[in-house]
Amino acid sequence: MGTVPTKFDIIVVGAGPAGSSAAYTLAKKGFDVLLVERGRVVGSKNMFGGRVYLKPLKDIYPDFEKSAPIHRWVTKERISLIHNNDITSIEFEGKEATSFITYLSQLANWMAIKAEEEGAILLTEVTVDRFEVEDGRFTGIRVGDETLKSEVIIDAEGANRLLLERSGIVAPLKPKHVALGVKEVIKLAKDEVEKHFGLDENEGLAWILMGDITGGTPGGAFIYTNKDSVSVGLVVILDEAIENIDKHIYNYVEDLRLHPLLKRYFGGGRIMEYSAHLIPEDVWGMMPPQYYYDGLLITGDAAGFLLNLGYTYRGVDFAAYSGYLAAEAVEQAYSSGGPSKENLAVYKKLIEDSFIYRQLRKFRGVHSLMKNKRLFTLYPLIMNLTARNLFLPEDESLKVLEAFKKARKGRVSWFTLLKDLFMVVRQV
Ligand SMILES: Cc1cc2nc3c(=O)[nH]c(=O)nc-3n(C[C@H](O)[C@H](O)[C@H](O)COP(=O)(O)OP(=O)(O)OC[C@H]3O[C@@H](n4cnc5c(N)ncnc54)[C@H](O)[C@@H]3O)c2cc1C
């Protein structure tokens, strides 16, 4: 860091989607911005399932589709309930798409380059140890024995948010606040991806699976088709996993990849990459008490801005948009006289007026739904038994209701079933 200036208008910590979009937007507005990332290269520490919703990114980067690393557009959605060697699925397919599949490492890298092109200084392999605080105001970052000063810090450090913890803003994360995600990327030829998953060129599949593949732990699995590889992984709620899971989580991914009904999709592919990461799960439980402090704005996963609907995650677009709003807030604070705490408070308003907050509030109940183990064990079993009763008659065929009743009998009461159904319909 020897030749780098020691004072900036803004220091952004973390070059994930939140940090890079903040740095890009601020640099574009003419601010003097430093973006610091602990990874050796940008993207090396970022991990996700596979799908990003386009609109928020287009709002930030108007020419997004021209140069961003888009592998495939999601034209096919599949949700499957899995039990033993049976799978029951629903599928939606069309020719339009509002989301795309990518590698987060490539997208994060693209976003950081965009910030650099606008004039932000990017430093990689720099781990911020703590924030500097003077008279209650956040005034810079501490890296080893060096201090870099700024008018405003944007915290985009992601789900672990150790810097917020060290600053006393949040308590240490508890297992109940987060889920653990693990993923393998399997290399396949581009035409094999298309052949195996029934896709045309540039088309992609987002596939969510729930059932006994997570060993009875609330969570689910995902499969995303990249351009010439497939991402396969699973997510489990951490506190439940600690209680339930009796083998290494990696083995669950392996079981998924080798499942008798799934292995044909990966046939011939070799594992290119294995990764694991935490995901905010109980976002309202882990949120910092405020998103803005004197000299500090908190964005992305560090702020708990992630939506889990069970069948899809929206973390990247939420993170990127919160970074963008942090940049807008800084600009508005400067035009109201300077980045004082009072002026930075506009960030709260921008967040609360945005789709981020509206969506988090609207789906607030989903987290409690995710704790209902019956959704991940019993109902996949009942749905698959119903399908068996319908599609594998040994003698006389059954009506749909008869097939369902036979599968349900002795497993769950009508009362519990209807209560669970009501909760699903109400929350999701
Ligand atoms: C298994 C899994 C599946 C997911 N699936 C999806 C999906 O399909 N779609 C979707 O939209 N979202 C998904 N998400 C969520 C999404 O990945 C996150 O919401 C998003 O990456 C958050 O962006 P961020 O910039 O806030 O944090 P991150 O992407 O975590 O970036 C934080 C950055 O800060 C850096 N950093 C941290 N501490 C320091 C420090 N002290 N000094 C310097 N640098 C630091 C890190 O190295 C990292 O690069 C998934 C997440 C996981 C784990």
Short mmCIF file of C-alpha atoms and ligand atoms in Angstrom, two decimals:
data_model
loop_
_atom_site.label_atom_id
_atom_site.label_comp_id
_atom_site.label_asym_id
_atom_site.label_seq_id
_atom_site.Cartn_x
_atom_site.Cartn_y
_atom_site.Cartn_z
CA MET A 1 0.00 0.00 0.00
CA GLY A 2 3.10 2.24 0.02
CA THR A 3 2.23 4.43 -2.97
CA VAL A 4 -1.49 4.68 -2.25
CA PRO A 5 -2.80 7.99 -0.85
CA THR A 6 -3.78 7.76 2.81
CA LYS A 7 -6.96 9.89 2.60
CA PHE A 8 -10.04 9.33 0.45
CA ASP A 9 -13.55 10.73 0.22
CA ILE A 10 -14.94 7.21 0.50
CA ILE A 11 -13.46 3.83 1.41
CA VAL A 12 -15.50 0.79 0.39
CA VAL A 13 -14.67 -2.46 2.20
CA GLY A 14 -15.30 -5.61 0.16
CA ALA A 15 -15.44 -5.99 -3.62
CA GLY A 16 -18.54 -8.18 -3.79
CA PRO A 17 -21.66 -6.98 -5.63
CA ALA A 18 -22.50 -4.45 -2.88
CA GLY A 19 -19.04 -2.89 -2.63
CA SER A 20 -18.25 -2.75 -6.32
CA SER A 21 -21.58 -1.19 -7.27
CA ALA A 22 -21.11 1.44 -4.53
CA ALA A 23 -17.55 2.17 -5.69
CA TYR A 24 -18.63 2.34 -9.35
CA THR A 25 -21.54 4.70 -8.67
CA LEU A 26 -19.49 6.97 -6.40
CA ALA A 27 -16.51 7.13 -8.75
CA LYS A 28 -18.90 7.93 -11.61
CA LYS A 29 -20.24 10.83 -9.55
CA GLY A 30 -16.69 12.16 -9.19
CA PHE A 31 -15.84 10.99 -5.66
CA ASP A 32 -12.38 9.88 -4.73
CA VAL A 33 -12.95 6.18 -3.92
CA LEU A 34 -10.83 3.36 -2.55
CA LEU A 35 -12.22 -0.19 -2.88
CA VAL A 36 -10.42 -2.78 -0.74
CA GLU A 37 -10.77 -6.53 -1.08
CA ARG A 38 -9.12 -9.24 0.96
CA GLY A 39 -9.14 -11.83 -1.86
CA ARG A 40 -6.04 -12.32 -3.99
CA VAL A 41 -8.16 -11.39 -7.01
CA VAL A 42 -11.67 -9.97 -7.01
CA GLY A 43 -14.19 -12.81 -7.09
CA SER A 44 -11.96 -15.36 -5.37
CA LYS A 45 -13.92 -15.06 -2.10
CA ASN A 46 -17.40 -14.73 -3.58
CA MET A 47 -19.68 -17.71 -3.93
CA PHE A 48 -23.35 -18.24 -4.73
CA GLY A 49 -25.80 -20.65 -6.34
CA GLY A 50 -26.12 -19.30 -9.83
CA ARG A 51 -28.96 -16.92 -10.71
CA VAL A 52 -29.16 -13.11 -10.73
CA TYR A 53 -32.21 -10.95 -11.43
CA LEU A 54 -31.49 -8.44 -14.16
CA LYS A 55 -33.53 -5.29 -13.47
CA PRO A 56 -31.62 -3.86 -10.46
CA LEU A 57 -28.31 -4.43 -12.25
CA LYS A 58 -29.58 -2.73 -15.39
CA ASP A 59 -30.67 0.24 -13.29
CA ILE A 60 -27.09 0.57 -12.04
CA TYR A 61 -25.27 -0.34 -15.27
CA PRO A 62 -27.42 0.76 -18.23
CA ASP A 63 -25.25 -1.19 -20.70
CA PHE A 64 -25.14 -4.28 -18.46
CA GLU A 65 -26.12 -6.89 -21.04
CA LYS A 66 -23.51 -5.68 -23.53
CA SER A 67 -20.46 -6.72 -21.57
CA ALA A 68 -21.45 -8.48 -18.32
CA PRO A 69 -20.58 -12.19 -17.99
CA ILE A 70 -24.02 -13.68 -18.65
CA HIS A 71 -23.80 -17.44 -19.14
CA ARG A 72 -27.42 -18.26 -19.86
CA TRP A 73 -30.85 -16.67 -19.49
CA VAL A 74 -33.19 -18.56 -17.15
CA THR A 75 -35.98 -19.78 -19.43
CA LYS A 76 -36.74 -22.94 -17.48
CA GLU A 77 -37.62 -23.22 -13.78
CA ARG A 78 -38.05 -26.57 -12.06
CA ILE A 79 -39.03 -27.29 -8.48
CA SER A 80 -38.73 -30.90 -7.37
CA LEU A 81 -39.71 -32.84 -4.29
CA ILE A 82 -37.42 -35.78 -3.83
CA HIS A 83 -37.72 -38.86 -1.67
CA ASN A 84 -35.48 -41.91 -2.01
CA ASN A 85 -35.41 -42.64 -5.72
CA ASP A 86 -38.60 -40.75 -6.60
CA ILE A 87 -38.87 -37.16 -7.80
CA THR A 88 -42.07 -35.19 -8.37
CA SER A 89 -41.56 -31.86 -10.16
CA ILE A 90 -43.33 -28.85 -11.46
CA GLU A 91 -41.75 -26.98 -14.30
CA PHE A 92 -42.24 -23.65 -15.98
CA GLU A 93 -40.73 -22.90 -19.35
CA GLY A 94 -41.02 -19.90 -21.62
CA LYS A 95 -38.99 -17.84 -24.02
CA GLU A 96 -38.70 -14.73 -21.86
CA ALA A 97 -36.28 -14.25 -18.99
CA THR A 98 -35.83 -11.73 -16.18
CA SER A 99 -32.83 -13.45 -14.64
CA PHE A 100 -29.60 -14.99 -15.83
CA ILE A 101 -27.03 -17.53 -14.70
CA THR A 102 -23.41 -16.62 -14.12
CA TYR A 103 -20.35 -17.30 -11.96
CA LEU A 104 -20.30 -14.79 -9.12
CA SER A 105 -16.50 -14.69 -9.35
CA GLN A 106 -16.78 -13.42 -12.93
CA LEU A 107 -19.60 -11.00 -12.19
CA ALA A 108 -17.81 -9.55 -9.14
CA ASN A 109 -14.69 -9.14 -11.23
CA TRP A 110 -16.61 -7.39 -14.01
CA MET A 111 -18.21 -5.03 -11.47
CA ALA A 112 -14.84 -4.18 -9.89
CA ILE A 113 -13.36 -3.43 -13.33
CA LYS A 114 -16.31 -1.12 -13.99
CA ALA A 115 -15.52 0.74 -10.75
CA GLU A 116 -11.86 1.03 -11.76
CA GLU A 117 -12.81 2.30 -15.21
CA GLU A 118 -14.71 5.14 -13.50
CA GLY A 119 -11.59 6.01 -11.48
CA ALA A 120 -11.96 4.04 -8.22
CA ILE A 121 -8.70 2.66 -6.82
CA LEU A 122 -8.91 -1.08 -6.19
CA LEU A 123 -6.59 -2.80 -3.74
CA THR A 124 -6.73 -6.58 -3.49
CA GLU A 125 -5.11 -8.83 -0.88
CA VAL A 126 -5.87 -6.17 1.69
CA THR A 127 -7.78 -7.34 4.75
CA VAL A 128 -9.25 -4.57 6.85
CA ASP A 129 -8.68 -5.39 10.52
CA ARG A 130 -10.99 -2.80 11.98
CA PHE A 131 -12.59 0.57 11.51
CA GLU A 132 -11.00 3.68 13.01
CA VAL A 133 -13.37 5.62 15.25
CA GLU A 134 -12.77 9.13 16.64
CA ASP A 135 -15.28 10.77 18.97
CA GLY A 136 -17.95 8.33 17.87
CA ARG A 137 -17.36 8.96 14.15
CA PHE A 138 -16.02 6.31 11.76
CA THR A 139 -12.99 7.95 10.18
CA GLY A 140 -11.07 5.26 8.34
CA ILE A 141 -9.78 1.71 8.20
CA ARG A 142 -6.95 -0.06 9.90
CA VAL A 143 -4.89 -2.57 7.89
CA GLY A 144 -2.01 -4.04 9.87
CA ASP A 145 -0.25 -1.02 11.30
CA GLU A 146 -1.42 1.36 8.56
CA THR A 147 -4.41 3.67 8.73
CA LEU A 148 -6.30 5.00 5.73
CA LYS A 149 -8.68 7.87 6.36
CA SER A 150 -12.01 8.68 4.70
CA GLU A 151 -15.04 10.92 5.05
CA VAL A 152 -17.35 7.92 4.73
CA ILE A 153 -16.83 4.16 4.92
CA ILE A 154 -19.13 1.81 3.06
CA ASP A 155 -19.19 -1.60 4.70
CA ALA A 156 -19.77 -4.29 2.06
CA GLU A 157 -17.93 -7.09 3.86
CA GLY A 158 -20.63 -9.74 3.36
CA ALA A 159 -22.43 -12.16 5.67
CA ASN A 160 -19.64 -12.70 8.22
CA ARG A 161 -19.55 -8.96 9.07
CA LEU A 162 -16.62 -9.29 11.45
CA LEU A 163 -15.83 -5.59 11.16
CA LEU A 164 -19.29 -4.67 12.40
CA GLU A 165 -18.82 -7.13 15.24
CA ARG A 166 -15.42 -5.66 16.16
CA SER A 167 -16.97 -2.18 16.10
CA GLY A 168 -19.61 -3.28 18.63
CA ILE A 169 -22.46 -2.64 16.17
CA VAL A 170 -23.61 -6.27 16.08
CA ALA A 171 -23.22 -9.26 18.36
CA PRO A 172 -21.37 -12.33 16.99
CA LEU A 173 -23.39 -14.26 14.42
CA LYS A 174 -25.25 -17.24 15.82
CA PRO A 175 -25.82 -20.47 13.84
CA LYS A 176 -29.57 -19.71 13.82
CA HIS A 177 -28.94 -16.54 11.82
CA VAL A 178 -27.28 -18.16 8.85
CA ALA A 179 -27.43 -21.06 6.44
CA LEU A 180 -24.46 -22.92 5.04
CA GLY A 181 -24.20 -23.37 1.30
CA VAL A 182 -21.88 -25.83 -0.44
CA LYS A 183 -21.45 -26.19 -4.16
CA GLU A 184 -19.59 -28.10 -6.83
CA VAL A 185 -19.10 -26.92 -10.39
CA ILE A 186 -19.05 -29.77 -12.88
CA LYS A 187 -17.37 -29.16 -16.22
CA LEU A 188 -19.35 -30.28 -19.26
CA ALA A 189 -19.16 -29.31 -22.92
CA LYS A 190 -21.60 -26.55 -23.87
CA ASP A 191 -23.64 -28.82 -26.17
CA GLU A 192 -23.76 -31.48 -23.45
CA VAL A 193 -25.27 -28.96 -21.03
CA GLU A 194 -27.91 -28.17 -23.64
CA LYS A 195 -28.55 -31.81 -24.48
CA HIS A 196 -28.70 -33.04 -20.86
CA PHE A 197 -31.06 -30.31 -19.72
CA GLY A 198 -33.13 -29.84 -22.89
CA LEU A 199 -32.02 -26.25 -23.58
CA ASP A 200 -31.38 -24.18 -26.65
CA GLU A 201 -28.32 -21.97 -26.94
CA ASN A 202 -28.18 -19.24 -24.26
CA GLU A 203 -31.12 -20.80 -22.40
CA GLY A 204 -30.68 -21.91 -18.81
CA LEU A 205 -32.37 -23.96 -16.11
CA ALA A 206 -32.80 -22.97 -12.46
CA TRP A 207 -33.68 -26.12 -10.53
CA ILE A 208 -34.53 -26.30 -6.83
CA LEU A 209 -34.94 -29.63 -5.02
CA MET A 210 -36.32 -30.30 -1.56
CA GLY A 211 -36.59 -33.54 0.37
CA ASP A 212 -34.47 -36.20 2.00
CA ILE A 213 -31.35 -35.00 0.13
CA THR A 214 -30.62 -32.67 3.04
CA GLY A 215 -30.84 -35.52 5.54
CA GLY A 216 -34.00 -34.21 7.19
CA THR A 217 -32.50 -30.76 7.78
CA PRO A 218 -34.48 -27.75 6.57
CA GLY A 219 -32.87 -26.53 3.38
CA GLY A 220 -32.70 -27.54 -0.22
CA ALA A 221 -30.54 -28.26 -3.20
CA PHE A 222 -29.96 -26.33 -6.39
CA ILE A 223 -28.77 -27.04 -9.91
CA TYR A 224 -27.95 -24.24 -12.35
CA THR A 225 -26.77 -24.65 -15.92
CA ASN A 226 -23.81 -22.42 -16.73
CA LYS A 227 -22.51 -21.99 -20.26
CA ASP A 228 -20.23 -25.04 -20.22
CA SER A 229 -20.60 -26.37 -16.70
CA VAL A 230 -23.28 -27.12 -14.13
CA SER A 231 -23.41 -25.83 -10.55
CA VAL A 232 -24.86 -28.27 -8.05
CA GLY A 233 -25.09 -27.70 -4.33
CA LEU A 234 -27.20 -27.43 -1.26
CA VAL A 235 -28.07 -25.02 1.49
CA VAL A 236 -28.93 -26.03 5.06
CA ILE A 237 -29.97 -23.88 8.01
CA LEU A 238 -26.89 -23.97 10.20
CA ASP A 239 -28.33 -24.52 13.68
CA GLU A 240 -30.54 -27.35 12.37
CA ALA A 241 -27.60 -28.84 10.49
CA ILE A 242 -25.47 -28.87 13.64
CA GLU A 243 -28.22 -30.86 15.39
CA ASN A 244 -29.18 -33.25 12.57
CA ILE A 245 -26.38 -33.83 10.16
CA ASP A 246 -24.33 -36.90 10.85
CA LYS A 247 -21.83 -36.76 7.98
CA HIS A 248 -19.71 -34.13 6.30
CA ILE A 249 -21.89 -31.71 4.36
CA TYR A 250 -19.72 -32.36 1.32
CA ASN A 251 -21.07 -35.94 1.27
CA TYR A 252 -24.60 -34.61 0.79
CA VAL A 253 -23.49 -32.80 -2.38
CA GLU A 254 -21.80 -35.95 -3.55
CA ASP A 255 -24.96 -37.98 -2.84
CA LEU A 256 -26.90 -35.45 -4.90
CA ARG A 257 -24.49 -35.63 -7.83
CA LEU A 258 -24.54 -39.45 -7.71
CA HIS A 259 -28.29 -39.78 -7.11
CA PRO A 260 -29.70 -42.47 -9.46
CA LEU A 261 -32.12 -40.00 -11.05
CA LEU A 262 -29.71 -37.06 -11.21
CA LYS A 263 -26.35 -38.50 -12.15
CA ARG A 264 -27.23 -38.67 -15.84
CA TYR A 265 -27.30 -34.86 -15.91
CA PHE A 266 -23.64 -34.65 -14.90
CA GLY A 267 -22.48 -37.74 -16.82
CA GLY A 268 -18.92 -37.43 -18.06
CA GLY A 269 -18.28 -34.14 -16.28
CA ARG A 270 -15.37 -33.54 -13.95
CA ILE A 271 -15.47 -31.46 -10.78
CA MET A 272 -13.81 -28.10 -11.45
CA GLU A 273 -14.45 -26.39 -8.18
CA TYR A 274 -15.76 -26.92 -4.68
CA SER A 275 -16.77 -24.04 -2.39
CA ALA A 276 -18.74 -23.23 0.76
CA HIS A 277 -20.11 -19.98 2.14
CA LEU A 278 -22.52 -18.61 4.73
CA ILE A 279 -25.83 -17.00 3.71
CA PRO A 280 -27.92 -14.68 5.87
CA GLU A 281 -31.03 -16.72 6.76
CA ASP A 282 -32.83 -15.05 9.65
CA VAL A 283 -32.20 -11.66 8.07
CA TRP A 284 -34.40 -9.71 10.50
CA GLY A 285 -32.72 -11.44 13.43
CA MET A 286 -29.20 -10.64 12.25
CA MET A 287 -29.71 -7.12 10.88
CA PRO A 288 -27.63 -4.39 12.48
CA PRO A 289 -29.75 -2.03 14.59
CA GLN A 290 -29.25 0.66 11.90
CA TYR A 291 -27.82 0.75 8.38
CA TYR A 292 -26.10 4.10 8.85
CA TYR A 293 -23.81 5.47 11.54
CA ASP A 294 -21.70 8.57 11.79
CA GLY A 295 -19.35 8.09 8.80
CA LEU A 296 -20.49 4.52 8.04
CA LEU A 297 -23.09 2.96 5.72
CA ILE A 298 -23.80 -0.78 5.73
CA THR A 299 -24.77 -2.63 2.54
CA GLY A 300 -25.47 -6.08 1.10
CA ASP A 301 -25.28 -9.27 3.14
CA ALA A 302 -23.59 -7.39 6.01
CA ALA A 303 -26.87 -5.50 6.42
CA GLY A 304 -29.00 -8.65 5.95
CA PHE A 305 -30.32 -7.48 2.56
CA LEU A 306 -31.10 -10.89 1.09
CA LEU A 307 -34.40 -12.45 0.14
CA ASN A 308 -34.89 -16.20 0.39
CA LEU A 309 -38.21 -17.35 -1.06
CA GLY A 310 -37.45 -21.03 -0.78
CA TYR A 311 -37.51 -21.46 -4.56
CA THR A 312 -35.08 -18.64 -5.27
CA TYR A 313 -32.49 -16.41 -3.61
CA ARG A 314 -32.14 -12.72 -4.33
CA GLY A 315 -28.88 -11.69 -2.75
CA VAL A 316 -26.71 -10.37 -5.57
CA ASP A 317 -29.22 -7.90 -6.98
CA PHE A 318 -30.23 -6.76 -3.47
CA ALA A 319 -26.57 -6.29 -2.50
CA ALA A 320 -25.69 -4.44 -5.70
CA TYR A 321 -28.71 -2.16 -5.38
CA SER A 322 -28.02 -1.38 -1.72
CA GLY A 323 -24.46 -0.40 -2.74
CA TYR A 324 -25.93 1.86 -5.39
CA LEU A 325 -28.31 3.44 -2.85
CA ALA A 326 -25.41 3.98 -0.42
CA ALA A 327 -23.64 5.90 -3.19
CA GLU A 328 -26.79 7.95 -3.86
CA ALA A 329 -27.04 8.68 -0.13
CA VAL A 330 -23.44 9.90 0.00
CA GLU A 331 -24.04 12.23 -2.95
CA GLN A 332 -27.23 13.60 -1.36
CA ALA A 333 -25.43 14.08 1.97
CA TYR A 334 -22.66 16.09 0.27
CA SER A 335 -25.19 18.24 -1.56
CA SER A 336 -26.93 18.95 1.78
CA GLY A 337 -23.72 20.32 3.29
CA GLY A 338 -21.48 17.31 3.94
CA PRO A 339 -21.50 13.68 5.11
CA SER A 340 -22.58 14.32 8.69
CA LYS A 341 -24.54 11.62 10.49
CA GLU A 342 -27.75 13.63 10.03
CA ASN A 343 -27.18 13.98 6.29
CA LEU A 344 -26.19 10.32 5.86
CA ALA A 345 -29.52 9.35 7.44
CA VAL A 346 -30.97 9.72 3.94
CA TYR A 347 -29.60 6.19 3.32
CA LYS A 348 -32.25 4.79 5.67
CA LYS A 349 -34.96 6.55 3.70
CA LEU A 350 -33.57 5.40 0.35
CA ILE A 351 -33.43 1.79 1.55
CA GLU A 352 -36.88 1.90 3.13
CA ASP A 353 -38.41 3.43 -0.01
CA SER A 354 -36.78 0.82 -2.23
CA PHE A 355 -37.86 -2.63 -3.43
CA ILE A 356 -35.26 -4.11 -1.07
CA TYR A 357 -37.10 -3.15 2.08
CA ARG A 358 -40.55 -3.68 0.58
CA GLN A 359 -39.65 -7.22 -0.44
CA LEU A 360 -37.95 -8.07 2.86
CA ARG A 361 -41.03 -6.90 4.74
CA LYS A 362 -43.47 -8.64 2.44
CA PHE A 363 -41.73 -11.99 2.83
CA ARG A 364 -40.80 -11.56 6.47
CA GLY A 365 -42.61 -14.76 7.48
CA VAL A 366 -40.71 -17.03 5.08
CA HIS A 367 -37.92 -17.64 7.58
CA SER A 368 -40.28 -19.22 10.13
CA LEU A 369 -41.71 -21.37 7.34
CA MET A 370 -38.20 -22.64 6.61
CA LYS A 371 -38.05 -24.02 10.14
CA ASN A 372 -41.00 -26.33 9.49
CA LYS A 373 -39.30 -29.71 8.98
CA ARG A 374 -42.45 -31.29 7.53
CA LEU A 375 -41.94 -29.21 4.37
CA PHE A 376 -38.56 -30.81 3.80
CA THR A 377 -39.25 -34.39 4.79
CA LEU A 378 -42.86 -35.43 5.17
CA TYR A 379 -44.47 -33.54 2.28
CA PRO A 380 -41.89 -34.60 -0.33
CA LEU A 381 -42.61 -38.18 0.83
CA ILE A 382 -46.39 -37.72 0.61
CA MET A 383 -46.22 -36.06 -2.81
CA ASN A 384 -44.05 -38.83 -4.19
CA LEU A 385 -46.30 -41.51 -2.70
CA THR A 386 -49.29 -39.75 -4.28
CA ALA A 387 -47.50 -39.78 -7.64
CA ARG A 388 -46.71 -43.48 -7.19
CA ASN A 389 -50.35 -44.22 -6.34
CA LEU A 390 -51.42 -42.39 -9.50
CA PHE A 391 -48.80 -43.42 -12.01
CA LEU A 392 -47.91 -46.94 -10.90
CA PRO A 393 -51.27 -48.71 -10.51
CA GLU A 394 -50.90 -52.42 -10.01
CA ASP A 395 -54.54 -52.99 -10.60
CA GLU A 396 -57.32 -50.38 -10.77
CA SER A 397 -56.46 -46.70 -11.22
CA LEU A 398 -57.20 -44.22 -8.43
CA LYS A 399 -58.70 -40.77 -8.53
CA VAL A 400 -56.22 -37.98 -7.61
CA LEU A 401 -57.86 -37.40 -4.23
CA GLU A 402 -57.85 -41.10 -3.45
CA ALA A 403 -54.16 -41.32 -4.33
CA PHE A 404 -53.41 -38.38 -2.07
CA LYS A 405 -55.54 -39.67 0.83
CA LYS A 406 -53.81 -43.04 0.67
CA ALA A 407 -50.39 -41.35 0.78
CA ARG A 408 -51.36 -39.04 3.65
CA LYS A 409 -53.08 -41.61 5.88
CA GLY A 410 -51.32 -42.17 9.18
CA ARG A 411 -48.58 -39.66 8.33
CA VAL A 412 -50.13 -36.27 9.04
CA SER A 413 -53.52 -35.10 10.26
CA TRP A 414 -55.77 -33.04 7.98
CA PHE A 415 -55.57 -30.25 10.53
CA THR A 416 -51.76 -30.05 10.43
CA LEU A 417 -51.73 -30.42 6.66
CA LEU A 418 -54.21 -27.59 6.12
CA LYS A 419 -52.43 -25.41 8.66
CA ASP A 420 -49.10 -25.93 6.87
CA LEU A 421 -50.71 -25.32 3.49
CA PHE A 422 -52.27 -22.11 4.77
CA MET A 423 -48.88 -20.95 6.09
CA VAL A 424 -47.16 -21.66 2.77
CA VAL A 425 -49.82 -19.87 0.77
CA ARG A 426 -49.81 -16.95 3.18
CA GLN A 427 -46.02 -16.45 3.44
CA VAL A 428 -44.62 -17.23 0.00
C1 LIG B 1 -24.69 -21.18 -1.51
C2 LIG B 1 -25.20 -19.82 -1.86
C3 LIG B 1 -26.13 -19.69 -2.87
C4 LIG B 1 -26.59 -18.43 -3.22
N1 LIG B 1 -27.40 -18.33 -4.30
C5 LIG B 1 -27.73 -17.11 -4.75
C6 LIG B 1 -28.39 -16.95 -6.00
O1 LIG B 1 -28.62 -17.92 -6.74
N2 LIG B 1 -28.76 -15.71 -6.38
C7 LIG B 1 -28.48 -14.60 -5.63
O2 LIG B 1 -28.81 -13.48 -6.05
N3 LIG B 1 -27.83 -14.72 -4.45
C8 LIG B 1 -27.43 -15.93 -4.00
N4 LIG B 1 -26.70 -16.04 -2.86
C9 LIG B 1 -26.46 -14.84 -2.04
C10 LIG B 1 -25.40 -13.92 -2.64
O3 LIG B 1 -24.23 -14.65 -2.92
C11 LIG B 1 -25.06 -12.81 -1.65
O4 LIG B 1 -26.25 -12.23 -1.19
C12 LIG B 1 -24.21 -11.72 -2.30
O5 LIG B 1 -22.99 -12.26 -2.77
C13 LIG B 1 -23.91 -10.62 -1.26
O6 LIG B 1 -23.05 -9.67 -1.81
P1 LIG B 1 -22.14 -8.79 -0.85
O7 LIG B 1 -21.36 -7.89 -1.75
O8 LIG B 1 -22.95 -8.18 0.22
O9 LIG B 1 -21.18 -9.84 -0.11
P2 LIG B 1 -20.10 -10.85 -0.69
O10 LIG B 1 -20.44 -11.30 -2.06
O11 LIG B 1 -19.92 -11.88 0.36
O12 LIG B 1 -18.79 -9.96 -0.78
C14 LIG B 1 -18.13 -9.48 0.37
C15 LIG B 1 -16.69 -9.18 -0.03
O13 LIG B 1 -16.04 -8.53 1.07
C16 LIG B 1 -14.73 -9.05 1.19
N5 LIG B 1 -14.32 -8.84 2.59
C17 LIG B 1 -14.90 -9.35 3.70
N6 LIG B 1 -14.25 -8.91 4.81
C18 LIG B 1 -13.25 -8.11 4.37
C19 LIG B 1 -12.23 -7.38 5.04
N7 LIG B 1 -12.14 -7.37 6.38
N8 LIG B 1 -11.34 -6.69 4.29
C20 LIG B 1 -11.42 -6.67 2.94
N9 LIG B 1 -12.36 -7.36 2.24
C21 LIG B 1 -13.27 -8.06 2.95
C22 LIG B 1 -14.91 -10.53 0.83
O14 LIG B 1 -13.67 -11.12 0.47
C23 LIG B 1 -15.90 -10.45 -0.31
O15 LIG B 1 -15.27 -10.32 -1.58
C24 LIG B 1 -26.19 -17.28 -2.49
C25 LIG B 1 -25.26 -17.41 -1.47
C26 LIG B 1 -24.74 -18.66 -1.16
C27 LIG B 1 -23.68 -18.76 -0.09
#
